[in-house]
XYZ file of N, CA and C in Angstrom:
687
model
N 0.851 -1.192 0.000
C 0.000 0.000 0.000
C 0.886 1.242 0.000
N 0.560 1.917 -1.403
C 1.486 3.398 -0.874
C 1.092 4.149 0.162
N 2.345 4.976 0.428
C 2.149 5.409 1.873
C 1.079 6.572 1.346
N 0.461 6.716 2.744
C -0.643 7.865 2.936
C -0.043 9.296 2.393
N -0.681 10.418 1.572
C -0.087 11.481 1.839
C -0.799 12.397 2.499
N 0.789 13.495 3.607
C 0.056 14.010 4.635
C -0.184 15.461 4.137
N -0.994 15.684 4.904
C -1.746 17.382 4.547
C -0.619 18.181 4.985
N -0.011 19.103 4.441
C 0.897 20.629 4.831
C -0.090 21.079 5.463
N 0.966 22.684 6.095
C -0.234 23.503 6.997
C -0.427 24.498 5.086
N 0.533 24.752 4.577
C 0.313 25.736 3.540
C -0.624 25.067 2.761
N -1.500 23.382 2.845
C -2.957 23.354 2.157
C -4.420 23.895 2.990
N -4.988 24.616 1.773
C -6.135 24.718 2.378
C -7.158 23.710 2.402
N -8.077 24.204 3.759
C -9.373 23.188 3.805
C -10.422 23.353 3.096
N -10.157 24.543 1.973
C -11.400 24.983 1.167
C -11.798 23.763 0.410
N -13.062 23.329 0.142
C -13.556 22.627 -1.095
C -12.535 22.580 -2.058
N -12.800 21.505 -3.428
C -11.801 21.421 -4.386
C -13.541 22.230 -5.044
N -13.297 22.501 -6.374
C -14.108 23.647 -7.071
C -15.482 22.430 -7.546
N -14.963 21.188 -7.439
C -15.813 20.453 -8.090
C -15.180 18.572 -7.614
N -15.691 17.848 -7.388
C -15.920 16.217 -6.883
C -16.198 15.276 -8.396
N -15.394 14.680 -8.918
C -15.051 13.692 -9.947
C -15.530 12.075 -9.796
N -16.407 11.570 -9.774
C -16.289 10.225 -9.600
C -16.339 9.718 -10.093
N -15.860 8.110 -9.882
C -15.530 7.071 -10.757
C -16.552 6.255 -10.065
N -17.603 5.346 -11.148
C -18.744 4.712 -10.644
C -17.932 3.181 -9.882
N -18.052 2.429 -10.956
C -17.628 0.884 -10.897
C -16.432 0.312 -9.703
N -16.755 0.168 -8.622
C -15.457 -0.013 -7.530
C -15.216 1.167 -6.727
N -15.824 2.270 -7.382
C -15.585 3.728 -5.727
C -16.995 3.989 -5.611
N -17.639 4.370 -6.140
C -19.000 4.907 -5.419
C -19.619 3.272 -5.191
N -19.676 2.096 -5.468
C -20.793 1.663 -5.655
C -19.796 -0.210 -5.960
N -19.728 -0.754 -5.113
C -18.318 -1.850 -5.644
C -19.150 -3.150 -6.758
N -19.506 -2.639 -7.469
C -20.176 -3.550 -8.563
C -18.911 -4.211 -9.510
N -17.849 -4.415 -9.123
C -16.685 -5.163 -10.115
C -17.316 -6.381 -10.153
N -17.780 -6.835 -8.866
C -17.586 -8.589 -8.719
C -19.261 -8.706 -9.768
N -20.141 -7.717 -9.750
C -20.839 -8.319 -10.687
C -20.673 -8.452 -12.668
N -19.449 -7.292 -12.799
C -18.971 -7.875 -13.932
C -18.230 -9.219 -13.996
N -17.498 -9.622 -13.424
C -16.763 -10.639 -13.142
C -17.981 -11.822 -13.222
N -18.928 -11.740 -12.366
C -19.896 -12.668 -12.643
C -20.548 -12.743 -13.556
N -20.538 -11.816 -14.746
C -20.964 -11.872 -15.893
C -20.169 -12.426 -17.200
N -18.796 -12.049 -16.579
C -17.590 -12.632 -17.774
C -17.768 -13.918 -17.380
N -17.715 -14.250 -16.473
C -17.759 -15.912 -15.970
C -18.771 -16.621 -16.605
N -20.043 -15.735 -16.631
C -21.375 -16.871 -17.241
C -21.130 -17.227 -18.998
N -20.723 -15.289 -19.064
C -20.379 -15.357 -21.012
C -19.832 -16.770 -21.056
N -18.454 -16.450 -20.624
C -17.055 -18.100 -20.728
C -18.211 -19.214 -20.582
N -18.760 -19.444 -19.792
C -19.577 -20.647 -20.098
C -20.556 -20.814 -21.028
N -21.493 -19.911 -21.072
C -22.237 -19.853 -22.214
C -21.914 -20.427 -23.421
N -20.176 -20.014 -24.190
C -19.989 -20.223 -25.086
C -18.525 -21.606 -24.704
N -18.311 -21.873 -23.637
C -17.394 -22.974 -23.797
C -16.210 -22.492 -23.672
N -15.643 -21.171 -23.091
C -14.413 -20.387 -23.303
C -13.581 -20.409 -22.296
N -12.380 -20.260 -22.258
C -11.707 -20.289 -21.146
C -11.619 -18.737 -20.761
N -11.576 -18.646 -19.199
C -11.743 -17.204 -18.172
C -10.993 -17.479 -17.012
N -10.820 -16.388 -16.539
C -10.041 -16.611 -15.239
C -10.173 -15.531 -14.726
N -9.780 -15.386 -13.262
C -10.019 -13.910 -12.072
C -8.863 -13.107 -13.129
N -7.460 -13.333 -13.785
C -6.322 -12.478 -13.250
C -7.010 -11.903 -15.127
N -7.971 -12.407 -15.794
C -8.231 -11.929 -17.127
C -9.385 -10.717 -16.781
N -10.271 -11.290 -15.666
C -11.539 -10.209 -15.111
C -10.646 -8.974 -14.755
N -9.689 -9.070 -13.851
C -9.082 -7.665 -12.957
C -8.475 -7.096 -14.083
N -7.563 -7.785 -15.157
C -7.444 -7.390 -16.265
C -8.282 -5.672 -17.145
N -9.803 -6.101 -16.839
C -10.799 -5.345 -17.625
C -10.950 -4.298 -16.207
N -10.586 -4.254 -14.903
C -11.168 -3.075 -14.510
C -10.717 -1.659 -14.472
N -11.449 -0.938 -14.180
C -11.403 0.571 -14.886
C -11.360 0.440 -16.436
N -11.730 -0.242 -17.357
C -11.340 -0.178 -18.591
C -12.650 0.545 -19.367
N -12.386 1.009 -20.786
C -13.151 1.099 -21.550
C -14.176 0.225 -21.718
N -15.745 0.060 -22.141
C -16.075 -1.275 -22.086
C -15.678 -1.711 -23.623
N -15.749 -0.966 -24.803
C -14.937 -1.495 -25.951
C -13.796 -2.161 -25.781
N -13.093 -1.983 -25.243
C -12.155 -2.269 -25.031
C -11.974 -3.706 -24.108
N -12.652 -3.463 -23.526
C -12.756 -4.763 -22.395
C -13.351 -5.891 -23.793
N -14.497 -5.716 -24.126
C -15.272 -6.451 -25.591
C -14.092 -6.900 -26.385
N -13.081 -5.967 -26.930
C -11.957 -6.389 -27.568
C -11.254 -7.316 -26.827
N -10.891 -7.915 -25.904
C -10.419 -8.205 -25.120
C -11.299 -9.534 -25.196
N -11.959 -9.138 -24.866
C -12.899 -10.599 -24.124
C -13.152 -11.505 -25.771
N -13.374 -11.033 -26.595
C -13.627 -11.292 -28.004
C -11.794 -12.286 -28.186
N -10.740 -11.792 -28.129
C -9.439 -12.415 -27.877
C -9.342 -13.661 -27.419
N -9.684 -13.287 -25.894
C -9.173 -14.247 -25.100
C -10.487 -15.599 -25.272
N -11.220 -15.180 -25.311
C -11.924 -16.453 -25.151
C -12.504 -17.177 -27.384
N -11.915 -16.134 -27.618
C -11.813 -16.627 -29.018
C -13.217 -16.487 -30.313
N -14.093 -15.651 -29.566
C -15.500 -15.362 -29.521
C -15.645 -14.751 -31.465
N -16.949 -15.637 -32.068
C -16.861 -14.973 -32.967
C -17.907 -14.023 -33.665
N -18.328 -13.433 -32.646
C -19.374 -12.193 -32.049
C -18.475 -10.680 -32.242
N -18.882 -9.700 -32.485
C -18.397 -8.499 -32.133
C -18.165 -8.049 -30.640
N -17.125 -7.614 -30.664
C -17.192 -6.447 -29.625
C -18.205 -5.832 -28.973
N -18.654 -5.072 -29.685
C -20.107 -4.607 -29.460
C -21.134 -5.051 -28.991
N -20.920 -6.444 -29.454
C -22.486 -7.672 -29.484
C -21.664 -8.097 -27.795
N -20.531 -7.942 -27.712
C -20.121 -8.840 -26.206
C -20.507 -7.853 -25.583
N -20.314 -6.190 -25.598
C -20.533 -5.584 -24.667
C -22.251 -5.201 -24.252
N -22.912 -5.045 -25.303
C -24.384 -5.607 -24.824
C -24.612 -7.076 -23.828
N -24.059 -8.151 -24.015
C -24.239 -9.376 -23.168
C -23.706 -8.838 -21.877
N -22.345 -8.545 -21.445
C -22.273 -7.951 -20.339
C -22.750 -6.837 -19.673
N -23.399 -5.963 -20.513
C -24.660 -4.908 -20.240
C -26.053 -5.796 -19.910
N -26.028 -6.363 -20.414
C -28.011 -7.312 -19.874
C -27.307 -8.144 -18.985
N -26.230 -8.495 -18.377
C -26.111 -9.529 -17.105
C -25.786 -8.745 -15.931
N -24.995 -7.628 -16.066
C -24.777 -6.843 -14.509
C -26.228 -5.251 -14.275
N -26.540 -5.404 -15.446
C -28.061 -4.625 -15.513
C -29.075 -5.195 -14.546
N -29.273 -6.647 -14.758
C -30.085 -7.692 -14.205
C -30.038 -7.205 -12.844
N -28.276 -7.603 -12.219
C -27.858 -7.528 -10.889
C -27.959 -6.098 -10.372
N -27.671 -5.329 -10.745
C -27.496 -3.721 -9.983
C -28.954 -3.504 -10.317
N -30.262 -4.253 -10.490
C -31.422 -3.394 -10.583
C -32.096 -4.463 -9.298
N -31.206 -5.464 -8.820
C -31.736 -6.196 -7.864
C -30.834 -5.885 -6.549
N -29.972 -5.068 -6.421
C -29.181 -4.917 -5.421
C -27.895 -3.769 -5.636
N -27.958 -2.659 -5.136
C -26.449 -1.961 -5.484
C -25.636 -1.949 -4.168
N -24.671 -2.603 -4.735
C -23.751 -2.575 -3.159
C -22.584 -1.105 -2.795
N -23.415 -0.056 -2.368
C -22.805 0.770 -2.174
C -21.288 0.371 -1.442
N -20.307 1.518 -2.067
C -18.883 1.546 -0.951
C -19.000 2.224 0.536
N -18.252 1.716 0.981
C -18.455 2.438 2.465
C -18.120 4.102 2.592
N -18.731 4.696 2.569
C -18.903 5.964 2.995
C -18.859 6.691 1.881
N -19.574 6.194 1.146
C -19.576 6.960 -0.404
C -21.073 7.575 -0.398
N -21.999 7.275 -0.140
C -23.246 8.079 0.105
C -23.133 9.204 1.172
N -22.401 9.129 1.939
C -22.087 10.276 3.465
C -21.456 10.842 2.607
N -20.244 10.953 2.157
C -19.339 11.725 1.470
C -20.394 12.718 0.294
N -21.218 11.676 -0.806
C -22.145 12.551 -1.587
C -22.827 13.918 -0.918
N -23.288 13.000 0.645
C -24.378 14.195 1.376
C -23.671 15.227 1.567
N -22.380 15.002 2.507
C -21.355 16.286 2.745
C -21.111 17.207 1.712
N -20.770 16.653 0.450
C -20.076 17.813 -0.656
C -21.898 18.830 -1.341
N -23.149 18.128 -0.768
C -24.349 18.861 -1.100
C -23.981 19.486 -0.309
N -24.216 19.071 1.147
C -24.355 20.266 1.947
C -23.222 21.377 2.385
N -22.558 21.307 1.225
C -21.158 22.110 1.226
C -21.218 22.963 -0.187
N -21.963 22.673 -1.220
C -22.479 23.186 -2.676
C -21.504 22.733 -3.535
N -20.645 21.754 -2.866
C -19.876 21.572 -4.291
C -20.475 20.348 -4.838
N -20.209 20.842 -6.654
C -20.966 20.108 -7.725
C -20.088 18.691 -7.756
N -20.604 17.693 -7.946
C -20.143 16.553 -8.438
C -20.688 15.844 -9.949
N -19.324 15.324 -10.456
C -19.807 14.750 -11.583
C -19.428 13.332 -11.416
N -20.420 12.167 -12.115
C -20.188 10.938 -12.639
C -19.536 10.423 -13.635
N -17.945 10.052 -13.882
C -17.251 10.138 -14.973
C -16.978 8.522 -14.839
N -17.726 7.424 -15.477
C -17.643 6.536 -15.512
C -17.305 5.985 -17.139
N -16.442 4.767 -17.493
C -16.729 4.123 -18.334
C -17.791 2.860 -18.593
N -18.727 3.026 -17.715
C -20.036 2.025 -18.057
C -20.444 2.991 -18.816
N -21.890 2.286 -19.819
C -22.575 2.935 -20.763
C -24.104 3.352 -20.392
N -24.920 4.095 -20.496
C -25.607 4.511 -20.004
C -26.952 3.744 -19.508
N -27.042 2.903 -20.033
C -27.911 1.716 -18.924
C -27.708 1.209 -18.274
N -26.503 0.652 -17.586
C -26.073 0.602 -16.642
C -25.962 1.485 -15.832
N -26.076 3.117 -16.215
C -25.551 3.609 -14.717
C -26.823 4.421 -14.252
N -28.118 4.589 -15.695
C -29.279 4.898 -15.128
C -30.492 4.248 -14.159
N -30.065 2.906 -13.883
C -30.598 2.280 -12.369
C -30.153 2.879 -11.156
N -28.239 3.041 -11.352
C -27.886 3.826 -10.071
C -28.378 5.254 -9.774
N -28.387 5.885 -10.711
C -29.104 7.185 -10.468
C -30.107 7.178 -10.306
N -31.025 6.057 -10.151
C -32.452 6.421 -9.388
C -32.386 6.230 -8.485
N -31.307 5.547 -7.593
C -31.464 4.995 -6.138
C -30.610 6.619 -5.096
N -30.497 7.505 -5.963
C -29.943 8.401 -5.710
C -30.790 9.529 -5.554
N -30.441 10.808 -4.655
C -31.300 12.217 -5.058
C -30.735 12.706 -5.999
N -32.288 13.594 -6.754
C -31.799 14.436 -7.854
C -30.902 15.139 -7.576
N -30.052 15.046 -8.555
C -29.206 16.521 -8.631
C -27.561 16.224 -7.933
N -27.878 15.091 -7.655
C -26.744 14.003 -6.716
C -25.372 14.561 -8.179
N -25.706 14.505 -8.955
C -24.597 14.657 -9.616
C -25.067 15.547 -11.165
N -24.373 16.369 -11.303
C -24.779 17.849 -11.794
C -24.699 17.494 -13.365
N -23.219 16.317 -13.603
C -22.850 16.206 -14.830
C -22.704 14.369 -14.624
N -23.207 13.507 -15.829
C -22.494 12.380 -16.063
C -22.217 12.077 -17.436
N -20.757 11.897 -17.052
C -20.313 11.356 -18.776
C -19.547 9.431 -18.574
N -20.478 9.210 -19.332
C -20.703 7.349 -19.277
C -19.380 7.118 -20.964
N -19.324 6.269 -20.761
C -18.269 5.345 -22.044
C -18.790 5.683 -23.656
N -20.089 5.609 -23.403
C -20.498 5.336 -24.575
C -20.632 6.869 -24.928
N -20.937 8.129 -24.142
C -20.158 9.257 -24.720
C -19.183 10.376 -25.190
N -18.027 9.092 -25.218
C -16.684 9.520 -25.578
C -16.053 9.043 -26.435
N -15.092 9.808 -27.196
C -14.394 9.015 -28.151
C -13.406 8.271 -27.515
N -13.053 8.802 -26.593
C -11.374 8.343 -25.994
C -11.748 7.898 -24.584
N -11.824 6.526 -24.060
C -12.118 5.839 -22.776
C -10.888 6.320 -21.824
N -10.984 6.098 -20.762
C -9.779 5.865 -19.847
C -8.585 4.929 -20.478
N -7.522 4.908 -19.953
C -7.107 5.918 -19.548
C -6.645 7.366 -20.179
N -7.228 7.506 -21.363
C -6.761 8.660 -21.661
C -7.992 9.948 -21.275
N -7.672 10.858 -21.259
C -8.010 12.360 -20.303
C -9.080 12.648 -20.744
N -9.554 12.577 -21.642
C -11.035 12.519 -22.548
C -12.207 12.805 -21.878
N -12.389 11.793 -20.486
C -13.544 11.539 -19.902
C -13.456 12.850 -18.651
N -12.193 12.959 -18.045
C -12.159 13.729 -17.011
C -12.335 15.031 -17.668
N -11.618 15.353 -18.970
C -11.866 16.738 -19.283
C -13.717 17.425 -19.773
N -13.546 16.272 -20.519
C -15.626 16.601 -20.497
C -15.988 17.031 -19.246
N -16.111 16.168 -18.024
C -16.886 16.492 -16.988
C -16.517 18.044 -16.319
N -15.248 18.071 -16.206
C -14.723 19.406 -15.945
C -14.962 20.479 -17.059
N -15.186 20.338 -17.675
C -15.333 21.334 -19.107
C -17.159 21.670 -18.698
N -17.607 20.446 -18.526
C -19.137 21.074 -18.667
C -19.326 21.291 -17.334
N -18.492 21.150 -16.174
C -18.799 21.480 -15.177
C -18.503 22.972 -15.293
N -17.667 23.689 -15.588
C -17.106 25.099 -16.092
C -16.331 25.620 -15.226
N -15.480 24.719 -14.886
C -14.298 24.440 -14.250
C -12.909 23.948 -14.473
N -11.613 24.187 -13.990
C -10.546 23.506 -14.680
C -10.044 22.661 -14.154
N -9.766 21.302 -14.796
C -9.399 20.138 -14.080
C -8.431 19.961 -12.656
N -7.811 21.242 -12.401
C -6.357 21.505 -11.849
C -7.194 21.693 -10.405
N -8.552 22.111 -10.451
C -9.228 22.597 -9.025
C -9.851 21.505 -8.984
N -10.240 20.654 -9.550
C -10.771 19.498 -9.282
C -10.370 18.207 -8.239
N -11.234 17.778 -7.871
C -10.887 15.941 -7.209
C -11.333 14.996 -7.415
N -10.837 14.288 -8.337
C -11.369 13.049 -8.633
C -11.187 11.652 -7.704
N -11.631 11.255 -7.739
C -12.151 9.639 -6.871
C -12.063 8.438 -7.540
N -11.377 7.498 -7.341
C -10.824 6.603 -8.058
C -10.177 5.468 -7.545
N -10.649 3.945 -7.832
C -9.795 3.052 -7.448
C -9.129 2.080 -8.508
N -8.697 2.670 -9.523
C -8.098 1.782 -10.699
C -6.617 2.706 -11.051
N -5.674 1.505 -11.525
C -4.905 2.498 -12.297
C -5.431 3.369 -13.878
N -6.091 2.618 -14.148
C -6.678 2.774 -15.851
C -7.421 4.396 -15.077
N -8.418 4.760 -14.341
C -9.020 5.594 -14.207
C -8.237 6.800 -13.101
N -7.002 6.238 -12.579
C -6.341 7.479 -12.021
C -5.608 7.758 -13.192
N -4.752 7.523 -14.054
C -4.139 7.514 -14.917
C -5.236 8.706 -15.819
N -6.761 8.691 -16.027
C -7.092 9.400 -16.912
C -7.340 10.907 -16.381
N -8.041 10.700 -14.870
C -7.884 11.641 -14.152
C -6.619 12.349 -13.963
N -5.173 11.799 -13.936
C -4.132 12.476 -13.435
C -3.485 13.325 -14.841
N -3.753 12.527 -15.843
C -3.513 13.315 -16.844
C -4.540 14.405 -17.788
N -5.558 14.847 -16.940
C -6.313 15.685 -17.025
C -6.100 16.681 -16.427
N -5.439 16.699 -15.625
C -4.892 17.913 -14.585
C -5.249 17.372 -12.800
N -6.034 16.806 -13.285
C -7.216 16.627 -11.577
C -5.726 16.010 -10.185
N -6.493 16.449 -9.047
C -5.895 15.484 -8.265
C -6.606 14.527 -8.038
N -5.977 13.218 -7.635
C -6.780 11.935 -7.589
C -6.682 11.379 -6.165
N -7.776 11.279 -5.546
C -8.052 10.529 -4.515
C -8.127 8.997 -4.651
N -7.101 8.399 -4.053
C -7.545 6.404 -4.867
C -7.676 6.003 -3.561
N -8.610 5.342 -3.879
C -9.150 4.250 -2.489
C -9.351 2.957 -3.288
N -8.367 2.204 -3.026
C -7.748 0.954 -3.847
C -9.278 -0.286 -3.509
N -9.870 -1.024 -4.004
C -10.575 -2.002 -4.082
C -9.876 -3.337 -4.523
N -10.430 -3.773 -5.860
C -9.599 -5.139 -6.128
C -9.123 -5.464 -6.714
N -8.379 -4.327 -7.025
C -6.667 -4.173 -8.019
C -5.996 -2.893 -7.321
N -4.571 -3.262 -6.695
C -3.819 -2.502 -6.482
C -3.250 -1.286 -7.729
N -3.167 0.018 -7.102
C -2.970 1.408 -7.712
C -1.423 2.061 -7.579
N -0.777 2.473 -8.357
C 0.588 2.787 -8.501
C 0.398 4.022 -7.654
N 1.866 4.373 -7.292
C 1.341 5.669 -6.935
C 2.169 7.149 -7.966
N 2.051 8.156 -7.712
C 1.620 9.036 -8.873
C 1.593 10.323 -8.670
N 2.486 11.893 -9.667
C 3.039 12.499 -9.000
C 1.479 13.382 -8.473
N 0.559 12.988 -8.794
C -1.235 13.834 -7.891
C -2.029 12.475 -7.653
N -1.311 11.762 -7.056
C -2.207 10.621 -6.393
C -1.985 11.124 -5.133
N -2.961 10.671 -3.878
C -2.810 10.502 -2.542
C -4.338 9.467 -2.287
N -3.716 8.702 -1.322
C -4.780 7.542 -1.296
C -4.966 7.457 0.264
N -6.440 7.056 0.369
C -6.532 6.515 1.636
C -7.208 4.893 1.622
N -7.777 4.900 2.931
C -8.214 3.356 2.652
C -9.394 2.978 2.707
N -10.356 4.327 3.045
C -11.810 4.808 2.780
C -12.251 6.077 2.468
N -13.165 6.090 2.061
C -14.137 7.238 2.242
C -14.619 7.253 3.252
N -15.228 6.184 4.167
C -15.593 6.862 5.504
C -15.211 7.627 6.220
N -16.097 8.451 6.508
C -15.363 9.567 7.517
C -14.556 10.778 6.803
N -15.257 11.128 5.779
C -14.513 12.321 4.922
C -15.289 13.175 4.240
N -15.330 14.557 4.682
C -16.064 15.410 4.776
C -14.910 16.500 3.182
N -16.094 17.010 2.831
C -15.996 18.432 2.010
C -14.758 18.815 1.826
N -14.560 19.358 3.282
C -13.716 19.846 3.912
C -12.102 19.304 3.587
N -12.157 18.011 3.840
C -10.935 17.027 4.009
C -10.797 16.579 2.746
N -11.478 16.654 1.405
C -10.714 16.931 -0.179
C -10.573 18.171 -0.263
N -10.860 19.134 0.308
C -10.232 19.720 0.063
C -8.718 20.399 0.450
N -8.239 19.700 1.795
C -7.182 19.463 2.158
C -6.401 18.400 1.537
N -6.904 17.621 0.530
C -5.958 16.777 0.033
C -5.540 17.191 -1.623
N -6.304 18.031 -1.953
C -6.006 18.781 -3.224
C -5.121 19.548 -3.278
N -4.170 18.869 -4.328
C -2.653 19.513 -4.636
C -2.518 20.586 -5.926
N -2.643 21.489 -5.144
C -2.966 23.184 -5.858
C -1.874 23.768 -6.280
């Protein structure tokens, strides 16, 4: 685990201008239900799968993951056509259960009742992430930009700069939230600082990473003491 980084007195406790999140594994730990979906595909069609090919795909593009999965298991389906199958199997699951992260709904309430805007910068595609936003209050998140409206997935900067762009803000005041390398990597090269709270793939560390080992217990206030200005 990289080491913690500590707050200077010369950071302030002001808000960062705007809250970045990454859906899949930080707000909401739905990995293991992709994983349970690559697993059924592999059987479905007779294919070989494994955990170290699933962790493989997280934080990823889902094209990309489709490319991938189309590879390894030798599939002679599109891309596209795979990433719909894994869209109707973890759809199923997150409309029967969302397993929030620990202290990721407290954290949402704090940055309302503090006015700073948050955006949803996920690479799921937009049916997937419109179940989670109903289990949510309006307005929970000001901006979401999903996979399927970008040209350029994680890790490249694409996704973080949209959200900050339509937030009308510059990535550099921003904090993004993140437990992948693929999705700190897109955030860090957007300008943002990145908050990683590691799940179930270990995260490099990085010259605007600082990580802890939850969100519980983290107020407004305390990203904005961890934002490297």
């Amino acid at each position: 685990m990289p080491a913690q980084a500590e707050v200077g007195p010369e950071q302030s406790a002001k808000p960062p201008a705007a809250v970045l999140w990454d859906m899949d594994g930080t707000l909401c730990d739905t990995e293991p239900y992709w994983i349970e979906t690559e697993f059924a595909l592999a059987e479905r069609f007779g294919a070989e799968w494994s955990k170290a090919d699933a962790l493989e795909l997280v934080g990823n593009d889902l094209l990309e993951s489709g490319r991938y999965i189309q590879r390894r298991m030798g599939l002679a389906i599109s891309p596209e056509e795979i990433v719909e199958l894994l869209l109707d199997g973890v759809v199923e699951r997150i409309e029967r259960a969302i397993p929030w992260r620990p202290g990721a709904r407290q954290l949402l309430d704090s940055l309302h009742e503090a006015g700073v805007r948050c955006a949803l910068v996920t690479m799921s595609w937009q049916r997937f992430v419109a179940p989670v936003l109903r289990q949510l209050p309006p307005e929970t998140f000001h901006v979401v930009v999903t996979g399927d409206q970008v040209a350029f997935g994680k890790p490249h900067p694409e996704p973080y700069e949209t959200a900050a762009a339509a937030l009308g803000v510059a990535p550099g005041d921003c904090l993004a939230i993140e437990d992948s390398n693929t999705g700190a990597k897109s955030a860090e090269a957007a300008g943002c600082t990145v908050l990683v709270v590691e799940n179930h793939v270990p995260v490099l560390e990085g010259p605007r990473r600082v990580f802890r080992d939850t969100l519980e217990g983290l107020t407004a206030d305390d990203l904005g003491a961890l934002l490297l200005r």
